[in-house]
PDB file of C-alpha atoms in Angstrom:
ATOM      1  CA  VAL A   1      41.599 -45.339   4.949  1.00  0.00           C
ATOM      2  CA  MET A   2      38.292 -46.519   6.493  1.00  0.00           C
ATOM      3  CA  LYS A   3      38.579 -44.100   9.411  1.00  0.00           C
ATOM      4  CA  MET A   4      39.133 -41.238   6.974  1.00  0.00           C
ATOM      5  CA  GLN A   5      36.010 -42.107   5.065  1.00  0.00           C
ATOM      6  CA  LYS A   6      33.935 -42.140   8.234  1.00  0.00           C
ATOM      7  CA  VAL A   7      35.368 -38.743   9.287  1.00  0.00           C
ATOM      8  CA  PHE A   8      34.474 -37.188   5.840  1.00  0.00           C
ATOM      9  CA  SER A   9      31.069 -38.838   5.959  1.00  0.00           C
ATOM     10  CA  ARG A  10      30.369 -37.230   9.360  1.00  0.00           C
ATOM     11  CA  ILE A  11      31.624 -33.867   8.109  1.00  0.00           C
ATOM     12  CA  ARG A  12      29.391 -34.040   5.042  1.00  0.00           C
ATOM     13  CA  MET A  13      26.372 -35.075   7.038  1.00  0.00           C
ATOM     14  CA  SER A  14      27.017 -32.220   9.446  1.00  0.00           C
ATOM     15  CA  SER A  15      27.315 -29.828   6.535  1.00  0.00           C
ATOM     16  CA  ILE A  16      24.100 -31.001   5.003  1.00  0.00           C
ATOM     17  CA  LYS A  17      22.240 -30.751   8.280  1.00  0.00           C
ATOM     18  CA  SER A  18      23.539 -27.233   8.860  1.00  0.00           C
ATOM     19  CA  PHE A  19      22.505 -26.305   5.300  1.00  0.00           C
ATOM     20  CA  LEU A  20      19.059 -27.764   5.685  1.00  0.00           C
ATOM     21  CA  PHE A  21      18.516 -26.097   9.019  1.00  0.00           C
ATOM     22  CA  SER A  22      19.604 -22.765   7.572  1.00  0.00           C
ATOM     23  CA  LEU A  23      17.237 -23.257   4.595  1.00  0.00           C
ATOM     24  CA  LEU A  24      14.362 -23.997   6.909  1.00  0.00           C
ATOM     25  CA  ILE A  25      14.972 -20.832   8.932  1.00  0.00           C
ATOM     26  CA  VAL A  26      15.044 -18.726   5.770  1.00  0.00           C
ATOM     27  CA  VAL A  27      11.821 -20.289   4.421  1.00  0.00           C
ATOM     28  CA  LEU A  28      10.022 -19.690   7.737  1.00  0.00           C
ATOM     29  CA  ALA A  29      11.249 -16.088   7.958  1.00  0.00           C
ATOM     30  CA  CYS A  30       9.966 -15.389   4.438  1.00  0.00           C
ATOM     31  CA  SER A  31       6.586 -16.978   5.015  1.00  0.00           C
ATOM     32  CA  CYS A  32       6.120 -15.139   8.324  1.00  0.00           C
ATOM     33  CA  SER A  33       6.806 -11.755   6.746  1.00  0.00           C
ATOM     34  CA  THR A  34       4.204 -12.366   4.011  1.00  0.00           C
ATOM     35  CA  HIS A  35       1.557 -13.619   6.404  1.00  0.00           C
ATOM     36  CA  ALA A  36       2.166 -10.794   8.830  1.00  0.00           C
ATOM     37  CA  LYS A  37       0.664  -8.405   6.208  1.00  0.00           C
ATOM     38  CA  ILE A  38      -2.334 -10.615   5.464  1.00  0.00           C
ATOM     39  CA  LYS A  39      -4.687 -10.304   8.398  1.00  0.00           C
ATOM     40  CA  HIS A  40      -8.209 -10.786   6.947  1.00  0.00           C
ATOM     41  CA  LYS A  41     -10.282 -13.113   4.733  1.00  0.00           C
ATOM     42  CA  GLY A  42     -11.241 -11.629   1.352  1.00  0.00           C
ATOM     43  CA  ALA A  43      -9.973  -8.309  -0.026  1.00  0.00           C
ATOM     44  CA  TYR A  44      -9.547  -5.894   2.847  1.00  0.00           C
ATOM     45  CA  ILE A  45      -8.759  -2.189   2.269  1.00  0.00           C
ATOM     46  CA  GLU A  46      -6.746  -0.133   4.612  1.00  0.00           C
ATOM     47  CA  ILE A  47      -6.128   3.617   4.159  1.00  0.00           C
ATOM     48  CA  PRO A  48      -4.249   4.812   7.193  1.00  0.00           C
ATOM     49  CA  GLU A  49      -4.510   8.488   6.326  1.00  0.00           C
ATOM     50  CA  LYS A  50      -8.157   9.204   5.401  1.00  0.00           C
ATOM     51  CA  GLU A  51      -7.740  12.926   6.014  1.00  0.00           C
ATOM     52  CA  ILE A  52      -4.818  14.645   4.405  1.00  0.00           C
ATOM     53  CA  LYS A  53      -4.259  18.067   6.007  1.00  0.00           C
ATOM     54  CA  ILE A  54      -2.297  20.068   3.418  1.00  0.00           C
ATOM     55  CA  GLY A  55      -2.375  23.355   5.305  1.00  0.00           C
ATOM     56  CA  ALA A  56      -2.263  26.726   3.519  1.00  0.00           C
ATOM     57  CA  ILE A  57      -1.292  26.656  -0.201  1.00  0.00           C
ATOM     58  CA  LYS A  58      -0.855  29.484  -2.541  1.00  0.00           C
ATOM     59  CA  LYS A  59      -3.430  30.192  -5.309  1.00  0.00           C
ATOM     60  CA  ASP A  60      -1.356  29.650  -8.416  1.00  0.00           C
ATOM     61  CA  ALA A  61      -1.698  27.782 -11.710  1.00  0.00           C
ATOM     62  CA  MET A  62      -0.073  24.728 -10.288  1.00  0.00           C
ATOM     63  CA  LYS A  63      -1.374  21.293  -9.696  1.00  0.00           C
ATOM     64  CA  HIS A  64      -0.434  19.899  -6.314  1.00  0.00           C
ATOM     65  CA  ILE A  65       0.121  16.158  -6.014  1.00  0.00           C
ATOM     66  CA  TYR A  66      -0.433  14.128  -2.848  1.00  0.00           C
ATOM     67  CA  GLN A  67      -0.225  10.396  -2.231  1.00  0.00           C
ATOM     68  CA  VAL A  68      -2.736   8.113  -0.539  1.00  0.00           C
ATOM     69  CA  ALA A  69      -1.490   4.685   0.508  1.00  0.00           C
ATOM     70  CA  ILE A  70      -3.967   1.899  -0.083  1.00  0.00           C
ATOM     71  CA  THR A  71      -3.051  -1.462   1.487  1.00  0.00           C
ATOM     72  CA  ASN A  72      -4.715  -4.817   0.908  1.00  0.00           C
ATOM     73  CA  SER A  73      -4.381  -6.757   4.165  1.00  0.00           C
ATOM     74  CA  GLY A  74      -6.724  -9.474   3.005  1.00  0.00           C
ATOM     75  CA  ASP A  75      -6.057 -12.793   1.324  1.00  0.00           C
ATOM     76  CA  ALA A  76      -7.756 -11.945  -2.005  1.00  0.00           C
ATOM     77  CA  PRO A  77      -6.954  -9.330  -4.643  1.00  0.00           C
ATOM     78  CA  LEU A  78      -8.401  -5.863  -3.946  1.00  0.00           C
ATOM     79  CA  VAL A  79     -10.004  -4.277  -6.999  1.00  0.00           C
ATOM     80  CA  ILE A  80     -10.528  -0.540  -6.939  1.00  0.00           C
ATOM     81  CA  THR A  81     -13.456  -0.093  -9.237  1.00  0.00           C
ATOM     82  CA  GLU A  82     -13.857   3.687  -9.195  1.00  0.00           C
ATOM     83  CA  VAL A  83     -12.454   6.815  -7.549  1.00  0.00           C
ATOM     84  CA  LEU A  84     -14.785   9.743  -7.624  1.00  0.00           C
ATOM     85  CA  SER A  85     -14.088  13.385  -6.635  1.00  0.00           C
ATOM     86  CA  SER A  86     -16.346  15.886  -4.949  1.00  0.00           C
ATOM     87  CA  CYS A  87     -14.964  18.715  -7.200  1.00  0.00           C
ATOM     88  CA  TYR A  88     -13.818  19.228 -10.776  1.00  0.00           C
ATOM     89  CA  CYS A  89     -10.554  20.674  -9.269  1.00  0.00           C
ATOM     90  CA  ALA A  90      -9.458  17.384  -7.734  1.00  0.00           C
ATOM     91  CA  GLU A  91      -8.822  14.050  -9.391  1.00  0.00           C
ATOM     92  CA  ALA A  92      -7.276  10.655  -8.518  1.00  0.00           C
ATOM     93  CA  GLU A  93      -6.120   7.773 -10.689  1.00  0.00           C
ATOM     94  CA  LYS A  94      -7.316   4.312  -9.625  1.00  0.00           C
ATOM     95  CA  PRO A  95      -4.912   1.470  -9.996  1.00  0.00           C
ATOM     96  CA  LYS A  96      -5.019  -0.305 -13.389  1.00  0.00           C
ATOM     97  CA  LEU A  97      -4.438  -3.704 -11.771  1.00  0.00           C
ATOM     98  CA  PRO A  98      -5.810  -5.299  -8.556  1.00  0.00           C
ATOM     99  CA  ILE A  99      -3.759  -4.755  -5.391  1.00  0.00           C
ATOM    100  CA  GLN A 100      -2.491  -8.141  -4.447  1.00  0.00           C
ATOM    101  CA  PRO A 101      -2.667  -9.459  -0.893  1.00  0.00           C
ATOM    102  CA  GLY A 102      -0.112  -7.845   1.392  1.00  0.00           C
ATOM    103  CA  ASN A 103       0.684  -5.076  -1.137  1.00  0.00           C
ATOM    104  CA  THR A 104       0.262  -1.313  -1.059  1.00  0.00           C
ATOM    105  CA  TYR A 105      -0.605   1.017  -3.879  1.00  0.00           C
ATOM    106  CA  ASN A 106       0.304   4.687  -3.654  1.00  0.00           C
ATOM    107  CA  MET A 107      -2.553   6.597  -5.388  1.00  0.00           C
ATOM    108  CA  ASN A 108      -1.730  10.084  -6.692  1.00  0.00           C
ATOM    109  CA  VAL A 109      -4.324  12.650  -5.796  1.00  0.00           C
ATOM    110  CA  VAL A 110      -4.112  15.930  -7.816  1.00  0.00           C
ATOM    111  CA  LEU A 111      -5.468  19.206  -6.660  1.00  0.00           C
ATOM    112  CA  ASP A 112      -5.679  22.047  -9.272  1.00  0.00           C
ATOM    113  CA  VAL A 113      -5.949  25.317  -7.370  1.00  0.00           C
ATOM    114  CA  SER A 114      -5.849  27.588 -10.380  1.00  0.00           C
ATOM    115  CA  GLU A 115      -9.661  27.743 -10.557  1.00  0.00           C
ATOM    116  CA  MET A 116     -10.310  27.670  -6.858  1.00  0.00           C
ATOM    117  CA  SER A 117     -11.356  30.777  -4.900  1.00  0.00           C
ATOM    118  CA  LEU A 118      -9.659  31.897  -1.717  1.00  0.00           C
ATOM    119  CA  GLN A 119     -11.113  29.718   1.012  1.00  0.00           C
ATOM    120  CA  ASP A 120     -10.377  28.991   4.544  1.00  0.00           C
ATOM    121  CA  PRO A 121     -10.811  26.045   5.022  1.00  0.00           C
ATOM    122  CA  PHE A 122     -11.702  23.841   2.096  1.00  0.00           C
ATOM    123  CA  VAL A 123     -12.510  20.122   1.940  1.00  0.00           C
ATOM    124  CA  ARG A 124     -12.247  18.008  -1.219  1.00  0.00           C
ATOM    125  CA  GLU A 125     -13.355  14.449  -0.954  1.00  0.00           C
ATOM    126  CA  PHE A 126     -12.494  11.295  -2.922  1.00  0.00           C
ATOM    127  CA  TYR A 127     -14.799   8.291  -2.827  1.00  0.00           C
ATOM    128  CA  VAL A 128     -12.771   5.050  -3.251  1.00  0.00           C
ATOM    129  CA  LYS A 129     -15.031   2.202  -4.410  1.00  0.00           C
ATOM    130  CA  SER A 130     -13.747  -1.411  -4.207  1.00  0.00           C
ATOM    131  CA  ASN A 131     -14.615  -5.087  -3.657  1.00  0.00           C
ATOM    132  CA  ALA A 132     -13.359  -4.872  -0.062  1.00  0.00           C
ATOM    133  CA  VAL A 133     -15.240  -6.909   2.525  1.00  0.00           C
ATOM    134  CA  ASN A 134     -14.786  -4.129   5.140  1.00  0.00           C
ATOM    135  CA  GLY A 135     -16.343  -1.330   3.097  1.00  0.00           C
ATOM    136  CA  LYS A 136     -17.410  -0.930  -0.535  1.00  0.00           C
ATOM    137  CA  GLU A 137     -16.803   2.837  -0.418  1.00  0.00           C
ATOM    138  CA  ILE A 138     -14.231   4.733   1.648  1.00  0.00           C
ATOM    139  CA  THR A 139     -13.905   8.532   1.731  1.00  0.00           C
ATOM    140  CA  VAL A 140     -10.554  10.248   1.733  1.00  0.00           C
ATOM    141  CA  SER A 141     -10.417  13.981   2.098  1.00  0.00           C
ATOM    142  CA  LEU A 142      -7.996  16.794   1.450  1.00  0.00           C
ATOM    143  CA  THR A 143      -8.274  19.739   3.880  1.00  0.00           C
ATOM    144  CA  GLY A 144      -6.576  23.026   3.718  1.00  0.00           C
ATOM    145  CA  SER A 145      -6.876  26.693   2.720  1.00  0.00           C
ATOM    146  CA  ILE A 146      -6.033  28.734  -0.324  1.00  0.00           C
ATOM    147  CA  VAL A 147      -4.054  31.968   0.224  1.00  0.00           C
ATOM    148  CA  LYS A 148      -2.882  34.748  -2.036  1.00  0.00           C
TER     149      LYS A 148
END
């Protein structure tokens, strides 16, 4: 009976050690993936695509929607305070909440071509203002042409 208790005790210890080791690996993997996105001190804005080339679009009564990815690779919340447009025909909606460290916000940019004249090429700019340590204002542009 005593030998059986020692065997079960070893099996339990072995199982507990395996479980704790597995738990440690999972915790380390999760913490590494979060820290991989956070590279900077303070709020840090990254917009990989600052120029969106939309090509030739037809002059119609439609609004064309594009997305701009805004990533916070800092360790503090990124607050977009304002997004201004260079033209009444283009608008963008700023995020209602701060972009948390390591997160990305996909900002919709809307271009209304119904009032635009035929142009080749055109440029519409958006000025993204924030609390980022790497730039308080970043320009994002839409480039393309309007065709019949």
